[in-house]
Short mmCIF file of N, CA and C in Angstrom, two decimals:
data_model
loop_
_atom_site.label_atom_id
_atom_site.label_comp_id
_atom_site.label_asym_id
_atom_site.label_seq_id
_atom_site.Cartn_x
_atom_site.Cartn_y
_atom_site.Cartn_z
N GLN A 196 18.98 17.81 -58.81
CA GLN A 196 19.69 16.84 -59.63
C GLN A 196 19.22 16.92 -61.07
N VAL A 197 20.13 16.60 -61.97
CA VAL A 197 19.83 16.60 -63.40
C VAL A 197 20.00 15.19 -63.93
N GLN A 198 19.09 14.79 -64.77
CA GLN A 198 19.19 13.48 -65.42
C GLN A 198 19.06 13.63 -66.91
N LEU A 199 19.87 12.86 -67.65
CA LEU A 199 19.72 12.73 -69.10
C LEU A 199 19.35 11.28 -69.36
N VAL A 200 18.19 11.06 -69.93
CA VAL A 200 17.70 9.71 -70.15
C VAL A 200 17.56 9.46 -71.64
N GLU A 201 18.32 8.47 -72.11
CA GLU A 201 18.30 8.11 -73.53
C GLU A 201 17.32 6.98 -73.79
N SER A 202 16.83 6.93 -75.01
CA SER A 202 15.96 5.84 -75.43
C SER A 202 16.10 5.67 -76.94
N GLY A 203 15.67 4.49 -77.42
CA GLY A 203 15.63 4.26 -78.86
C GLY A 203 16.70 3.35 -79.42
N GLY A 204 17.62 2.90 -78.60
CA GLY A 204 18.64 1.99 -79.10
C GLY A 204 18.07 0.61 -79.35
N GLY A 205 18.91 -0.27 -79.93
CA GLY A 205 18.46 -1.62 -80.18
C GLY A 205 19.24 -2.28 -81.29
N LEU A 206 18.68 -3.36 -81.79
CA LEU A 206 19.29 -4.14 -82.87
C LEU A 206 18.62 -3.79 -84.19
N VAL A 207 19.42 -3.53 -85.21
CA VAL A 207 18.90 -3.20 -86.53
C VAL A 207 19.79 -3.83 -87.58
N GLN A 208 19.21 -4.16 -88.71
CA GLN A 208 19.98 -4.75 -89.81
C GLN A 208 20.75 -3.66 -90.55
N PRO A 209 21.85 -4.05 -91.20
CA PRO A 209 22.58 -3.07 -92.03
C PRO A 209 21.65 -2.43 -93.06
N GLY A 210 21.80 -1.11 -93.21
CA GLY A 210 20.93 -0.36 -94.10
C GLY A 210 19.69 0.17 -93.43
N GLY A 211 19.44 -0.26 -92.21
CA GLY A 211 18.24 0.17 -91.49
C GLY A 211 18.41 1.51 -90.80
N SER A 212 17.37 1.88 -90.04
CA SER A 212 17.34 3.17 -89.37
C SER A 212 16.95 3.01 -87.91
N LEU A 213 17.41 3.94 -87.11
CA LEU A 213 17.02 4.05 -85.71
C LEU A 213 16.94 5.52 -85.36
N ARG A 214 16.10 5.84 -84.37
CA ARG A 214 16.02 7.20 -83.86
C ARG A 214 16.24 7.17 -82.36
N LEU A 215 17.27 7.87 -81.93
CA LEU A 215 17.57 7.98 -80.51
C LEU A 215 16.98 9.29 -79.97
N SER A 216 16.56 9.23 -78.71
CA SER A 216 16.07 10.42 -78.02
C SER A 216 16.78 10.55 -76.69
N CYS A 217 16.93 11.78 -76.24
CA CYS A 217 17.54 12.03 -74.93
C CYS A 217 16.85 13.23 -74.31
N ALA A 218 16.22 13.00 -73.17
CA ALA A 218 15.51 14.07 -72.47
C ALA A 218 16.26 14.45 -71.20
N ALA A 219 16.51 15.74 -71.05
CA ALA A 219 17.14 16.26 -69.85
C ALA A 219 16.05 16.73 -68.89
N SER A 220 16.18 16.36 -67.63
CA SER A 220 15.17 16.76 -66.64
C SER A 220 15.85 17.15 -65.34
N GLY A 221 15.11 17.84 -64.50
CA GLY A 221 15.64 18.30 -63.23
C GLY A 221 15.59 19.81 -63.15
N ARG A 222 16.35 20.35 -62.21
CA ARG A 222 16.31 21.80 -61.97
C ARG A 222 17.28 22.50 -62.93
N ILE A 223 16.87 22.54 -64.19
CA ILE A 223 17.69 23.09 -65.27
C ILE A 223 17.36 24.56 -65.48
N PHE A 224 18.41 25.38 -65.50
CA PHE A 224 18.21 26.80 -65.78
C PHE A 224 18.31 27.07 -67.27
N SER A 225 19.34 26.50 -67.91
CA SER A 225 19.54 26.74 -69.33
C SER A 225 20.46 25.67 -69.90
N ILE A 226 20.24 25.34 -71.18
CA ILE A 226 21.07 24.36 -71.87
C ILE A 226 21.74 25.00 -73.07
N ASN A 227 23.05 24.84 -73.17
CA ASN A 227 23.77 25.29 -74.36
C ASN A 227 23.76 24.17 -75.40
N ASP A 228 24.94 23.67 -75.75
CA ASP A 228 25.02 22.61 -76.74
C ASP A 228 24.51 21.29 -76.19
N MET A 229 23.93 20.50 -77.08
CA MET A 229 23.59 19.11 -76.79
C MET A 229 24.21 18.25 -77.88
N GLY A 230 24.43 16.99 -77.57
CA GLY A 230 25.08 16.17 -78.58
C GLY A 230 25.04 14.69 -78.28
N TRP A 231 25.58 13.95 -79.22
CA TRP A 231 25.69 12.50 -79.11
C TRP A 231 27.14 12.08 -79.38
N TYR A 232 27.60 11.13 -78.59
CA TYR A 232 28.92 10.54 -78.74
C TYR A 232 28.74 9.03 -78.70
N ARG A 233 29.73 8.31 -79.18
CA ARG A 233 29.63 6.86 -79.12
C ARG A 233 30.96 6.25 -78.75
N GLN A 234 30.88 5.04 -78.20
CA GLN A 234 32.08 4.37 -77.72
C GLN A 234 31.95 2.87 -77.90
N VAL A 235 33.04 2.28 -78.37
CA VAL A 235 33.14 0.82 -78.44
C VAL A 235 34.19 0.38 -77.43
N PRO A 236 34.11 -0.84 -76.94
CA PRO A 236 35.06 -1.30 -75.92
C PRO A 236 36.50 -1.14 -76.37
N GLY A 237 37.31 -0.59 -75.48
CA GLY A 237 38.73 -0.44 -75.76
C GLY A 237 39.11 0.79 -76.55
N LYS A 238 38.11 1.60 -76.90
CA LYS A 238 38.40 2.81 -77.69
C LYS A 238 37.86 4.04 -76.99
N GLU A 239 38.33 5.20 -77.45
CA GLU A 239 37.86 6.46 -76.87
C GLU A 239 36.44 6.77 -77.33
N ARG A 240 35.80 7.63 -76.56
CA ARG A 240 34.46 8.10 -76.93
C ARG A 240 34.61 9.10 -78.07
N ASP A 241 33.86 8.87 -79.15
CA ASP A 241 33.97 9.70 -80.36
C ASP A 241 32.75 10.57 -80.56
N LEU A 242 32.97 11.70 -81.19
CA LEU A 242 31.88 12.60 -81.55
C LEU A 242 30.99 11.97 -82.61
N VAL A 243 29.69 12.04 -82.39
CA VAL A 243 28.72 11.69 -83.44
C VAL A 243 28.17 12.98 -84.04
N ALA A 244 27.56 13.79 -83.18
CA ALA A 244 26.98 15.05 -83.65
C ALA A 244 26.69 15.95 -82.46
N THR A 245 26.75 17.25 -82.71
CA THR A 245 26.34 18.23 -81.70
C THR A 245 25.43 19.26 -82.34
N ILE A 246 24.64 19.92 -81.49
CA ILE A 246 23.73 20.95 -81.96
C ILE A 246 23.68 22.06 -80.92
N THR A 247 23.77 23.30 -81.39
CA THR A 247 23.71 24.44 -80.48
C THR A 247 22.27 24.76 -80.13
N LYS A 248 22.09 25.67 -79.20
CA LYS A 248 20.75 26.09 -78.81
C LYS A 248 20.02 26.71 -79.99
N GLY A 249 20.77 27.34 -80.87
CA GLY A 249 20.17 27.99 -82.03
C GLY A 249 19.98 27.06 -83.22
N GLY A 250 20.48 25.82 -83.12
CA GLY A 250 20.24 24.84 -84.17
C GLY A 250 21.40 24.58 -85.10
N SER A 251 22.55 25.18 -84.86
CA SER A 251 23.72 24.88 -85.69
C SER A 251 24.25 23.50 -85.33
N THR A 252 24.63 22.74 -86.37
CA THR A 252 25.02 21.35 -86.16
C THR A 252 26.46 21.08 -86.58
N ASN A 253 27.00 20.03 -86.01
CA ASN A 253 28.34 19.57 -86.35
C ASN A 253 28.32 18.05 -86.28
N TYR A 254 28.97 17.39 -87.27
CA TYR A 254 28.94 15.93 -87.34
C TYR A 254 30.34 15.35 -87.44
N GLY A 255 30.50 14.14 -86.88
CA GLY A 255 31.69 13.38 -87.15
C GLY A 255 31.74 13.00 -88.63
N ASP A 256 32.95 12.84 -89.16
CA ASP A 256 33.10 12.64 -90.60
C ASP A 256 32.31 11.45 -91.14
N SER A 257 32.32 10.34 -90.42
CA SER A 257 31.68 9.13 -90.95
C SER A 257 30.16 9.16 -90.84
N MET A 258 29.61 10.17 -90.18
CA MET A 258 28.17 10.27 -89.99
C MET A 258 27.51 11.23 -90.96
N LYS A 259 28.30 12.07 -91.61
CA LYS A 259 27.73 13.09 -92.48
C LYS A 259 26.93 12.46 -93.61
N GLY A 260 25.73 12.96 -93.80
CA GLY A 260 24.85 12.46 -94.85
C GLY A 260 23.99 11.28 -94.44
N ARG A 261 24.30 10.68 -93.30
CA ARG A 261 23.51 9.53 -92.83
C ARG A 261 22.76 9.83 -91.54
N PHE A 262 23.36 10.63 -90.67
CA PHE A 262 22.77 10.94 -89.37
C PHE A 262 22.28 12.39 -89.37
N THR A 263 21.20 12.63 -88.64
CA THR A 263 20.67 13.98 -88.47
C THR A 263 20.35 14.22 -87.01
N ILE A 264 20.94 15.27 -86.46
CA ILE A 264 20.67 15.65 -85.08
C ILE A 264 19.67 16.80 -85.07
N SER A 265 18.77 16.78 -84.09
CA SER A 265 17.80 17.86 -83.93
C SER A 265 17.48 17.98 -82.45
N ARG A 266 16.82 19.06 -82.08
CA ARG A 266 16.46 19.24 -80.68
C ARG A 266 15.16 20.00 -80.56
N ASP A 267 14.50 19.79 -79.44
CA ASP A 267 13.28 20.52 -79.10
C ASP A 267 13.59 21.24 -77.79
N ASN A 268 13.87 22.53 -77.88
CA ASN A 268 14.26 23.29 -76.68
C ASN A 268 13.15 23.35 -75.65
N SER A 269 11.90 23.31 -76.10
CA SER A 269 10.78 23.38 -75.15
C SER A 269 10.67 22.12 -74.30
N LYS A 270 11.27 21.02 -74.81
CA LYS A 270 11.23 19.74 -74.08
C LYS A 270 12.59 19.33 -73.55
N ASN A 271 13.60 20.18 -73.73
CA ASN A 271 14.98 19.84 -73.31
C ASN A 271 15.39 18.49 -73.85
N THR A 272 15.07 18.24 -75.10
CA THR A 272 15.29 16.93 -75.71
C THR A 272 16.09 17.06 -76.99
N VAL A 273 17.01 16.12 -77.18
CA VAL A 273 17.80 16.04 -78.40
C VAL A 273 17.54 14.68 -79.05
N TYR A 274 17.54 14.69 -80.37
CA TYR A 274 17.25 13.48 -81.14
C TYR A 274 18.41 13.18 -82.08
N LEU A 275 18.54 11.91 -82.45
CA LEU A 275 19.51 11.51 -83.46
C LEU A 275 18.83 10.51 -84.40
N GLN A 276 18.58 10.95 -85.61
CA GLN A 276 18.03 10.07 -86.63
C GLN A 276 19.20 9.44 -87.37
N MET A 277 19.27 8.12 -87.34
CA MET A 277 20.37 7.39 -87.96
C MET A 277 19.83 6.55 -89.10
N ASN A 278 20.29 6.83 -90.31
CA ASN A 278 19.88 6.09 -91.50
C ASN A 278 21.07 5.38 -92.12
N SER A 279 20.78 4.44 -93.01
CA SER A 279 21.84 3.70 -93.71
C SER A 279 22.89 3.17 -92.73
N LEU A 280 22.42 2.56 -91.68
CA LEU A 280 23.33 2.10 -90.63
C LEU A 280 24.23 0.98 -91.12
N LYS A 281 25.46 1.00 -90.61
CA LYS A 281 26.49 0.03 -90.98
C LYS A 281 26.93 -0.74 -89.73
N PRO A 282 27.48 -1.92 -89.90
CA PRO A 282 27.96 -2.67 -88.73
C PRO A 282 28.96 -1.86 -87.90
N GLU A 283 29.75 -1.03 -88.54
CA GLU A 283 30.73 -0.23 -87.80
C GLU A 283 30.10 0.89 -86.98
N ASP A 284 28.81 1.10 -87.11
CA ASP A 284 28.10 2.05 -86.25
C ASP A 284 27.73 1.43 -84.90
N THR A 285 27.97 0.13 -84.76
CA THR A 285 27.69 -0.54 -83.50
C THR A 285 28.51 0.06 -82.37
N ALA A 286 27.84 0.49 -81.31
CA ALA A 286 28.51 1.15 -80.20
C ALA A 286 27.47 1.47 -79.12
N VAL A 287 27.96 1.92 -77.98
CA VAL A 287 27.09 2.54 -76.98
C VAL A 287 27.04 4.02 -77.29
N TYR A 288 25.85 4.55 -77.42
CA TYR A 288 25.66 5.96 -77.75
C TYR A 288 25.29 6.73 -76.48
N TYR A 289 26.04 7.81 -76.25
CA TYR A 289 25.84 8.62 -75.06
C TYR A 289 25.34 10.01 -75.44
N CYS A 290 24.38 10.48 -74.68
CA CYS A 290 23.86 11.83 -74.82
C CYS A 290 24.68 12.77 -73.93
N ASN A 291 24.90 13.97 -74.41
CA ASN A 291 25.64 14.98 -73.66
C ASN A 291 24.89 16.30 -73.71
N ALA A 292 24.91 17.02 -72.60
CA ALA A 292 24.33 18.36 -72.57
C ALA A 292 25.22 19.27 -71.74
N ASN A 293 25.50 20.44 -72.27
CA ASN A 293 26.23 21.47 -71.53
C ASN A 293 25.19 22.41 -70.95
N LEU A 294 25.00 22.33 -69.64
CA LEU A 294 23.89 23.06 -69.06
C LEU A 294 24.23 23.69 -67.72
N ARG A 295 23.35 24.59 -67.33
CA ARG A 295 23.46 25.25 -66.03
C ARG A 295 22.23 24.89 -65.22
N THR A 296 22.43 24.48 -64.00
CA THR A 296 21.29 24.17 -63.15
C THR A 296 20.86 25.42 -62.40
N MET A 297 19.76 25.32 -61.71
CA MET A 297 19.25 26.45 -60.93
C MET A 297 20.03 26.62 -59.64
N ILE A 298 20.88 25.65 -59.33
CA ILE A 298 21.64 25.70 -58.09
C ILE A 298 23.07 26.16 -58.34
N ILE A 299 23.69 25.61 -59.39
CA ILE A 299 25.08 25.91 -59.68
C ILE A 299 25.14 26.99 -60.76
N GLY A 300 25.92 28.04 -60.52
CA GLY A 300 25.89 29.20 -61.40
C GLY A 300 26.82 29.16 -62.59
N HIS A 301 27.26 27.97 -63.03
CA HIS A 301 28.07 27.91 -64.22
C HIS A 301 27.66 26.67 -65.04
N TYR A 302 28.08 26.65 -66.29
CA TYR A 302 27.72 25.55 -67.19
C TYR A 302 28.69 24.38 -67.01
N SER A 303 28.13 23.17 -67.04
CA SER A 303 28.92 21.95 -66.93
C SER A 303 28.36 20.91 -67.89
N ASP A 304 29.19 19.91 -68.20
CA ASP A 304 28.76 18.82 -69.06
C ASP A 304 28.10 17.71 -68.24
N TYR A 305 26.96 17.25 -68.74
CA TYR A 305 26.26 16.13 -68.14
C TYR A 305 26.10 15.04 -69.20
N TRP A 306 26.10 13.79 -68.72
CA TRP A 306 26.04 12.65 -69.63
C TRP A 306 24.89 11.72 -69.25
N GLY A 307 24.32 11.09 -70.29
CA GLY A 307 23.36 10.04 -70.05
C GLY A 307 24.06 8.73 -69.76
N GLN A 308 23.26 7.69 -69.50
CA GLN A 308 23.81 6.41 -69.10
C GLN A 308 24.25 5.58 -70.30
N GLY A 309 23.86 5.98 -71.49
CA GLY A 309 24.23 5.26 -72.70
C GLY A 309 23.15 4.30 -73.16
N THR A 310 23.05 4.14 -74.46
CA THR A 310 22.12 3.19 -75.04
C THR A 310 22.85 2.40 -76.14
N GLN A 311 22.67 1.09 -76.13
CA GLN A 311 23.38 0.23 -77.07
C GLN A 311 22.70 0.25 -78.43
N VAL A 312 23.51 0.45 -79.46
CA VAL A 312 23.05 0.31 -80.85
C VAL A 312 23.88 -0.79 -81.49
N THR A 313 23.20 -1.81 -82.01
CA THR A 313 23.87 -2.93 -82.65
C THR A 313 23.34 -3.07 -84.07
N VAL A 314 24.27 -3.02 -85.03
CA VAL A 314 23.91 -3.15 -86.43
C VAL A 314 24.46 -4.48 -86.93
N SER A 315 23.57 -5.41 -87.19
CA SER A 315 23.98 -6.76 -87.55
C SER A 315 22.87 -7.47 -88.28
N SER A 316 23.27 -8.35 -89.19
CA SER A 316 22.28 -9.17 -89.90
C SER A 316 22.10 -10.51 -89.19
#
């Protein structure tokens, strides 16, 4: 079994910062892209940022210049540093990893359980 466990969410004031972490564990053979998505009630899940195994990054338009995604391949962990947070950043943030397990011979998407980020004064 594979698990993605997120941490670091919480309540922060506008203009503040948070750092999210997501660690993948289990019988993992290899991980391709990792990323973060977010969702508010009644809306679709939106891209926040993705990062390839080699470190190439991609960001949603409203996150550019404020959020930074990074990863530690030795720890199967992806991070999201969020600065200059705005109330509209309030959402549940989900970790995603495209990976291959030691049992299944092809790559599939796995998701974490989500972590709430609330930006409010």
